[in-house]
PDB file of C-alpha atoms and ligand atoms in Angstrom:
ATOM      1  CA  UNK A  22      82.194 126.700 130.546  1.00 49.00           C
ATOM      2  CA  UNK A  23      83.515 129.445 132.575  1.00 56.00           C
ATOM      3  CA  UNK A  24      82.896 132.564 130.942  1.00 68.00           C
ATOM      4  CA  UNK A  25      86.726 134.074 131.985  1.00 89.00           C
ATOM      5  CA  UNK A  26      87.988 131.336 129.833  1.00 93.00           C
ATOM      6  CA  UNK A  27      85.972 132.313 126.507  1.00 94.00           C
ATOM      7  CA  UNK A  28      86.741 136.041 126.787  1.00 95.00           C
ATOM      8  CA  UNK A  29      90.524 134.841 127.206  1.00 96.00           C
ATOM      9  CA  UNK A  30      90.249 132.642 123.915  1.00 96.00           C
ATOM     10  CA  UNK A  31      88.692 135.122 122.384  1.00 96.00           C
ATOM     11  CA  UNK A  32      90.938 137.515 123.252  1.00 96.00           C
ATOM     12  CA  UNK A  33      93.884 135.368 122.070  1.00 97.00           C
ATOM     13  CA  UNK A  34      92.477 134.344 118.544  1.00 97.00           C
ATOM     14  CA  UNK A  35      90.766 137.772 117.748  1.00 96.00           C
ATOM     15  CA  UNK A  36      87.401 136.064 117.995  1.00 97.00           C
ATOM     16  CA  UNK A  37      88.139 133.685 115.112  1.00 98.00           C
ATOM     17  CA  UNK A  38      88.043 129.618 115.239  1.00 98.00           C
ATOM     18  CA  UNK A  39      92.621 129.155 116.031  1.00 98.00           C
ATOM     19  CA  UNK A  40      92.052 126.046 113.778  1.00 98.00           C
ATOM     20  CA  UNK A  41      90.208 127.585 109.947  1.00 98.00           C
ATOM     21  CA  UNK A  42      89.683 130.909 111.196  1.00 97.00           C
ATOM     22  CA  UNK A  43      85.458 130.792 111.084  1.00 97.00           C
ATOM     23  CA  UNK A  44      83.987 133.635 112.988  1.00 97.00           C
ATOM     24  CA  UNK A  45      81.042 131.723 113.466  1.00 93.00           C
ATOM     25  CA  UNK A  46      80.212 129.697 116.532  1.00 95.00           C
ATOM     26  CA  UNK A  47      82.636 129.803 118.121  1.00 97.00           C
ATOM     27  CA  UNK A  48      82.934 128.059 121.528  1.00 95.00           C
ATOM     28  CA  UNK A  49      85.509 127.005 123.970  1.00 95.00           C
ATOM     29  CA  UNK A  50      87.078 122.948 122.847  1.00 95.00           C
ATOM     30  CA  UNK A  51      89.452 121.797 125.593  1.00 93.00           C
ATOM     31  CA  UNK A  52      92.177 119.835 124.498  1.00 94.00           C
ATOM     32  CA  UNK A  53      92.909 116.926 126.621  1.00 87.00           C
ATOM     33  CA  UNK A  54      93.815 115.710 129.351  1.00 86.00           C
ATOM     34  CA  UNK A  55      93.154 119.350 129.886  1.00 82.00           C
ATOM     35  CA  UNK A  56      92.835 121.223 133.205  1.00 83.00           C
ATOM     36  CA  UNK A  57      90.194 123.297 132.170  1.00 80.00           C
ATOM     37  CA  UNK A  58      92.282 126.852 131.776  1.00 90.00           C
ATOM     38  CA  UNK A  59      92.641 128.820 128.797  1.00 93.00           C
ATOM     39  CA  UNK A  60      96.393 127.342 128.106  1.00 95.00           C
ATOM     40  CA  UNK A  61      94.735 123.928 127.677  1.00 94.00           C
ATOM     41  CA  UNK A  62      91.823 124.797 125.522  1.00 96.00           C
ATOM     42  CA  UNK A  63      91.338 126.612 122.210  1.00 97.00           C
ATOM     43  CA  UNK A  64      88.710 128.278 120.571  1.00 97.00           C
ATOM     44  CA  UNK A  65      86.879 126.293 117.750  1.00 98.00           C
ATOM     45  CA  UNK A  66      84.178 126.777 115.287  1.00 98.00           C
ATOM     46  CA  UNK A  67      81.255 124.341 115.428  1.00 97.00           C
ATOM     47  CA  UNK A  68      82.487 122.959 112.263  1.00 97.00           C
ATOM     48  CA  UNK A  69      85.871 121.868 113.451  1.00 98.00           C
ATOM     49  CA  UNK A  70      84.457 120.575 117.100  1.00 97.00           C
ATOM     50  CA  UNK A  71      81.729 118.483 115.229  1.00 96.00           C
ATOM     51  CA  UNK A  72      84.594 116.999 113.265  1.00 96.00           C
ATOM     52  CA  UNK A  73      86.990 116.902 115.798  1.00 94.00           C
ATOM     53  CA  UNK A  74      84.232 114.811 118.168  1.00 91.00           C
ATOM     54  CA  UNK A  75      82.817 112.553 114.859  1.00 91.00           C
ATOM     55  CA  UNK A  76      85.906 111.453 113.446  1.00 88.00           C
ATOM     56  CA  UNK A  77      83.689 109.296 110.925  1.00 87.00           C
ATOM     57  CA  UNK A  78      82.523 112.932 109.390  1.00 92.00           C
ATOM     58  CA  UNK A  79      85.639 114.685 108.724  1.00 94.00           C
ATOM     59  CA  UNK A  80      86.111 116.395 105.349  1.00 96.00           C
ATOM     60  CA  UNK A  81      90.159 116.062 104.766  1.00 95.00           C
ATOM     61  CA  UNK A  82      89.785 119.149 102.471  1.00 96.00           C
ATOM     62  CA  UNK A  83      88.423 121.405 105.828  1.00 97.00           C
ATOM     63  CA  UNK A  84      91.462 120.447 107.287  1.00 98.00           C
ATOM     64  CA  UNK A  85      93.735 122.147 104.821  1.00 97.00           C
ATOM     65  CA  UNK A  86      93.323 125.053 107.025  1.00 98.00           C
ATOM     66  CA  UNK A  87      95.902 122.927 109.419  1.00 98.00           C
ATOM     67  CA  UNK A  88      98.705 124.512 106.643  1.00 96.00           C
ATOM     68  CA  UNK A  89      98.346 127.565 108.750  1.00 97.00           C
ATOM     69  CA  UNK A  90      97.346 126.941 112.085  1.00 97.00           C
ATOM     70  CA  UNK A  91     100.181 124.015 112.714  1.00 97.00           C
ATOM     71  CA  UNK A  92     102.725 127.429 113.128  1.00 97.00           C
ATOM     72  CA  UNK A  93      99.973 129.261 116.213  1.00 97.00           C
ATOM     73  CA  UNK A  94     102.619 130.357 119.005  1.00 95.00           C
ATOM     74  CA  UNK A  95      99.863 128.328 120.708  1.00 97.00           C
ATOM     75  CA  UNK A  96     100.646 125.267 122.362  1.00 96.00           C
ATOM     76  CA  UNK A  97      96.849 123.921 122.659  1.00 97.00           C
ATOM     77  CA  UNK A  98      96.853 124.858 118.897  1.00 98.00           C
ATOM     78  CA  UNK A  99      99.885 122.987 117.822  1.00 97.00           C
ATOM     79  CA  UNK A 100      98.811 120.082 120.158  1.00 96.00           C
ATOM     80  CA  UNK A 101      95.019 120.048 118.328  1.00 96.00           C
ATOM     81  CA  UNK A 102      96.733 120.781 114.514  1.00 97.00           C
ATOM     82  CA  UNK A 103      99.547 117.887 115.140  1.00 96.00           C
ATOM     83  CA  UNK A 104      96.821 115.233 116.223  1.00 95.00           C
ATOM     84  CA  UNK A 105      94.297 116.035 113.195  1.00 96.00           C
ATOM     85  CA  UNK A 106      97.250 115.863 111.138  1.00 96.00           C
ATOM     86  CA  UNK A 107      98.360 112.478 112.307  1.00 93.00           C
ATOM     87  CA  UNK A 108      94.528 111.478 111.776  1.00 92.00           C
ATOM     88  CA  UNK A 109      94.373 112.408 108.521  1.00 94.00           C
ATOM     89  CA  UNK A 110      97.835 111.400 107.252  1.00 88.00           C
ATOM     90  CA  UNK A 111      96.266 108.802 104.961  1.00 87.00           C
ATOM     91  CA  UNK A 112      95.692 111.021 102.765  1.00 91.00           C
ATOM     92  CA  UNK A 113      99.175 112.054 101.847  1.00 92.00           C
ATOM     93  CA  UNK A 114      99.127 115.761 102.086  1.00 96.00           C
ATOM     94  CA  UNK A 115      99.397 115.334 106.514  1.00 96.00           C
ATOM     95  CA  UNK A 116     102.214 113.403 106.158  1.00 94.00           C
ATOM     96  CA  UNK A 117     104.333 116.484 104.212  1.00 95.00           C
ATOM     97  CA  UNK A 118     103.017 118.537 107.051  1.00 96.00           C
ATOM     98  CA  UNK A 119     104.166 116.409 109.698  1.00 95.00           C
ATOM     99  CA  UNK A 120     107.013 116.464 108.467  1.00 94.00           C
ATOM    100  CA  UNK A 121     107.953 119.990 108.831  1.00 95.00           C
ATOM    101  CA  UNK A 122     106.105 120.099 111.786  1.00 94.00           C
ATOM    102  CA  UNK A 123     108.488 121.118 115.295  1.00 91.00           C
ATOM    103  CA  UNK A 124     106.834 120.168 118.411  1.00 94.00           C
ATOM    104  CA  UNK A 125     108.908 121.072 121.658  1.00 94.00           C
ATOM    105  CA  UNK A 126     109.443 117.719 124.014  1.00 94.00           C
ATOM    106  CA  UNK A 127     106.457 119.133 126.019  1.00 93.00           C
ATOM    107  CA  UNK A 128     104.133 119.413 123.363  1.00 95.00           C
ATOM    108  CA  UNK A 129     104.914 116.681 121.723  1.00 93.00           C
ATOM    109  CA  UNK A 130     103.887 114.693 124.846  1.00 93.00           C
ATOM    110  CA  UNK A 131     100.994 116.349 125.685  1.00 93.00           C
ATOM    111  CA  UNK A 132      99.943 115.715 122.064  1.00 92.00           C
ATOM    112  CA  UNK A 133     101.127 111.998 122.293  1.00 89.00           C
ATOM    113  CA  UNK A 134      99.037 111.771 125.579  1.00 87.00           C
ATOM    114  CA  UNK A 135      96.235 113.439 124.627  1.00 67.00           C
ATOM    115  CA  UNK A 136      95.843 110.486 121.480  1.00 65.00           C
ATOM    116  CA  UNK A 137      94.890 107.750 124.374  1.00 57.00           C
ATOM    117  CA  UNK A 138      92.256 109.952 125.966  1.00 49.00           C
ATOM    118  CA  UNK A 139      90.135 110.413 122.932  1.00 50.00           C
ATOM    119  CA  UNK A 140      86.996 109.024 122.502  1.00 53.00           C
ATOM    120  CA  UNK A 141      86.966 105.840 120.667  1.00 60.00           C
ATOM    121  CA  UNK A 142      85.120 105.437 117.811  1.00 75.00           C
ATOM    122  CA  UNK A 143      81.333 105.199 118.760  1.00 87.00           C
ATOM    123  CA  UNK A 144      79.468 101.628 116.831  1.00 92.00           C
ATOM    124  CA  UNK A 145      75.767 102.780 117.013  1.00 94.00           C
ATOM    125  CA  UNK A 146      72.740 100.700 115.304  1.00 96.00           C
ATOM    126  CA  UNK A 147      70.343 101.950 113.176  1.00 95.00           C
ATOM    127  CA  UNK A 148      68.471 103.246 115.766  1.00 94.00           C
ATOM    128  CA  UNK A 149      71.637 105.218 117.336  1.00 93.00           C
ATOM    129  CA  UNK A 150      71.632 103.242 120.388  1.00 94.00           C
ATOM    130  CA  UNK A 151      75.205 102.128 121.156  1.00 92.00           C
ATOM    131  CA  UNK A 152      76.645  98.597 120.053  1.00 93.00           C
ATOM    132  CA  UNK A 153      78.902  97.153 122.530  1.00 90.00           C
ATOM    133  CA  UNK A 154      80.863  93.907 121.457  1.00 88.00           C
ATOM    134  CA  UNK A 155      79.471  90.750 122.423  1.00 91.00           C
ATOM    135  CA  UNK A 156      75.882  92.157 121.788  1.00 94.00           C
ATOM    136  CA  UNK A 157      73.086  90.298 119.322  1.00 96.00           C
ATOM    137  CA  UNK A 158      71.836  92.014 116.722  1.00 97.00           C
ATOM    138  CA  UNK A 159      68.769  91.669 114.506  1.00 97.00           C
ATOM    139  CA  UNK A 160      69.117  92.549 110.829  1.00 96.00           C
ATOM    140  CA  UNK A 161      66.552  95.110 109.080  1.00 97.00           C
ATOM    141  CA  UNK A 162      67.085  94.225 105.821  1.00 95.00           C
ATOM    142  CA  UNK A 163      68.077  91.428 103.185  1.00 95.00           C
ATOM    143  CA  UNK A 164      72.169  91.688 103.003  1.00 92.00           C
ATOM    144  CA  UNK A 165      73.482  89.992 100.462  1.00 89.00           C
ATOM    145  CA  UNK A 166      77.247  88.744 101.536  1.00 83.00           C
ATOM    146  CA  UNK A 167      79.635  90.380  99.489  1.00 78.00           C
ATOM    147  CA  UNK A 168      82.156  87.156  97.545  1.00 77.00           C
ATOM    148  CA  UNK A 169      79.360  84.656  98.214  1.00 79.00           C
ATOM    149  CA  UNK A 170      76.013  83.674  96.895  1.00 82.00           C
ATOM    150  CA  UNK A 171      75.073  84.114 100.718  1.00 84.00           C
ATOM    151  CA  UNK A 172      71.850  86.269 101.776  1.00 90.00           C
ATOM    152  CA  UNK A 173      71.901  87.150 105.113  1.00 91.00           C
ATOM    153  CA  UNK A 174      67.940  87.377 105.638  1.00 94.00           C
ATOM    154  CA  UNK A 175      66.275  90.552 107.536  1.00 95.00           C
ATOM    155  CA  UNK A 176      65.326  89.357 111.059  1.00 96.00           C
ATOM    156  CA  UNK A 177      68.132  86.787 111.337  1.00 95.00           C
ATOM    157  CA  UNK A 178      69.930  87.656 114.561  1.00 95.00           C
ATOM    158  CA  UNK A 179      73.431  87.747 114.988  1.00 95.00           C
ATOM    159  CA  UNK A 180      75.338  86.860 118.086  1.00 94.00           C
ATOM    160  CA  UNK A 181      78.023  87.986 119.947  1.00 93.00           C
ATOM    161  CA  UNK A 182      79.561  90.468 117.482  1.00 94.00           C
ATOM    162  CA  UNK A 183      82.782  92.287 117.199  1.00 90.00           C
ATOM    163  CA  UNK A 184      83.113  95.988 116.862  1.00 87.00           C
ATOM    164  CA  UNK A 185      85.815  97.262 113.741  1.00 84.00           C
ATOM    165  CA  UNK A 186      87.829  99.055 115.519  1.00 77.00           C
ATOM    166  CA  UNK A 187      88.765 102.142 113.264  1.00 75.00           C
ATOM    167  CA  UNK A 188      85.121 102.231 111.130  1.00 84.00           C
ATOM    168  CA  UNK A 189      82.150 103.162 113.549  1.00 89.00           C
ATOM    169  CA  UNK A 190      80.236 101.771 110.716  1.00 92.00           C
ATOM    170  CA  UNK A 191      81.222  98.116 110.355  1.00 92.00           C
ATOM    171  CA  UNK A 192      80.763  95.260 112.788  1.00 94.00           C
ATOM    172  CA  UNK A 193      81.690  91.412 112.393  1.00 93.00           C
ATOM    173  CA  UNK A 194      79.448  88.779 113.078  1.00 94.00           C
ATOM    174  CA  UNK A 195      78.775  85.259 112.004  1.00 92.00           C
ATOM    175  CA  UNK A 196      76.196  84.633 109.564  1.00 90.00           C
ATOM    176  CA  UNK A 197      75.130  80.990 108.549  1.00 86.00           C
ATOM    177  CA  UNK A 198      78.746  79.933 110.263  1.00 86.00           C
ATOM    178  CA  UNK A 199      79.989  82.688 107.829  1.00 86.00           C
ATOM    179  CA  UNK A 200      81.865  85.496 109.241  1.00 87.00           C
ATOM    180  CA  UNK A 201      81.041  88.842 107.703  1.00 91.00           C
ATOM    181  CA  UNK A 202      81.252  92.259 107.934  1.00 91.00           C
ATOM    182  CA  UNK A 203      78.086  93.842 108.593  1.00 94.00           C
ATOM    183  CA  UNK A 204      76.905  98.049 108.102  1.00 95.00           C
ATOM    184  CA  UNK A 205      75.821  99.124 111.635  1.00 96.00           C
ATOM    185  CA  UNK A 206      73.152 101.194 109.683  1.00 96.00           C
ATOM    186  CA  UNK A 207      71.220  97.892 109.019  1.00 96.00           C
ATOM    187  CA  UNK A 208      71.406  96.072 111.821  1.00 97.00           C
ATOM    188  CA  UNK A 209      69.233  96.656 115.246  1.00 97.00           C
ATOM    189  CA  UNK A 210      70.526  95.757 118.737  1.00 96.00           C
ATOM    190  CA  UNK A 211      68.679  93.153 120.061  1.00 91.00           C
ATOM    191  CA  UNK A 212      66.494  92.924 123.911  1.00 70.00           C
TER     192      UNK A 212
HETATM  193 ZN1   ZN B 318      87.064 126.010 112.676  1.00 59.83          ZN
END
């Protein structure tokens, strides 16, 4: 990351994370589809990039520092505090937030477009190497099948499975012609 950038960032926020303020490791996120310059990137604290990159590990109560930094003069800001927000609006307290939330037509599309070009969620196996749909599996463990007297037996392979979408952690797969929902944590990818 180009050093003139930081300095700029740092410059901007008074060396403090523009989404919860942290002073500590701070480093340059850029928010995409981003060209790279200062305007398109903000400085973040490790905490907010790891949750920002691992949606599956974000702590809805960090985010309550979004209550402030949703009113930066910063677009990138407002762009980064209006997406976490629509993430998180399951939990109630987003969705009041939202809602008093102005976005200029700009913004709001370079927020909107920004949505697409995230990562998707990441399905890995126990292991952490990536799950791709249509993969076998091997189970590590005994799973017992959760509304039937079914036991899906460690070592039993599963074929051609399908990724949840919006859970990294769950995959579908059919078990004795049984299709279930299985935790990636116990399952290894097979060959
Ligand atoms: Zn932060």
């Amino acid at each position: 990351m180009a050093a003139g950038i930081e300095q700029a960032l740092r410059a901007r926020s008074g060396d403090a994370c523009e989404l919860c303020g942290a002073a500590d490791d701070l480093d340059v996120y850029a928010v995409a589809p981003s060209d790279g310059g200062a305007d398109r990137s903000i400085l973040a604290c490790a905490t907010c990039r790891g949750q920002i990159e691992h949606p599956e590990t974000m702590d809805p109560n960090h985010w309550r520092c979004l209550n402030d930094s949703m009113w930066s003069e910063v677009p990138a800001v407002k762009v980064m505090a209006w997406r976490l927000l629509n993430r998180l609006r399951g939990e109630g307290w987003p969705q009041d937030l939202l809602d008093m939330f102005y976005l200029d037509d700009d913004t709001r599309a370079w927020a909107e477009a920004g949505e697409a070009a995230e990562p998707a969620v990441k399905h890995t196996d126990c292991h952490g190497t990536e799950l791709a749909a249509g993969d076998t599996v091997t189970l590590i463990k005994d799973l017992d099948v959760k509304g039937s007297s079914l036991t899906a037996k460690r070592g039993t392979a599963v074929r051609n499975i399908r990724l949840v979408a919006d859970n990294p952690e769950q995959i579908e797969g059919r078990v004795d012609g049984q299709q279930i929902v299985i935790l990636t944590k116990f399952v290894k990818k097979s060959g």
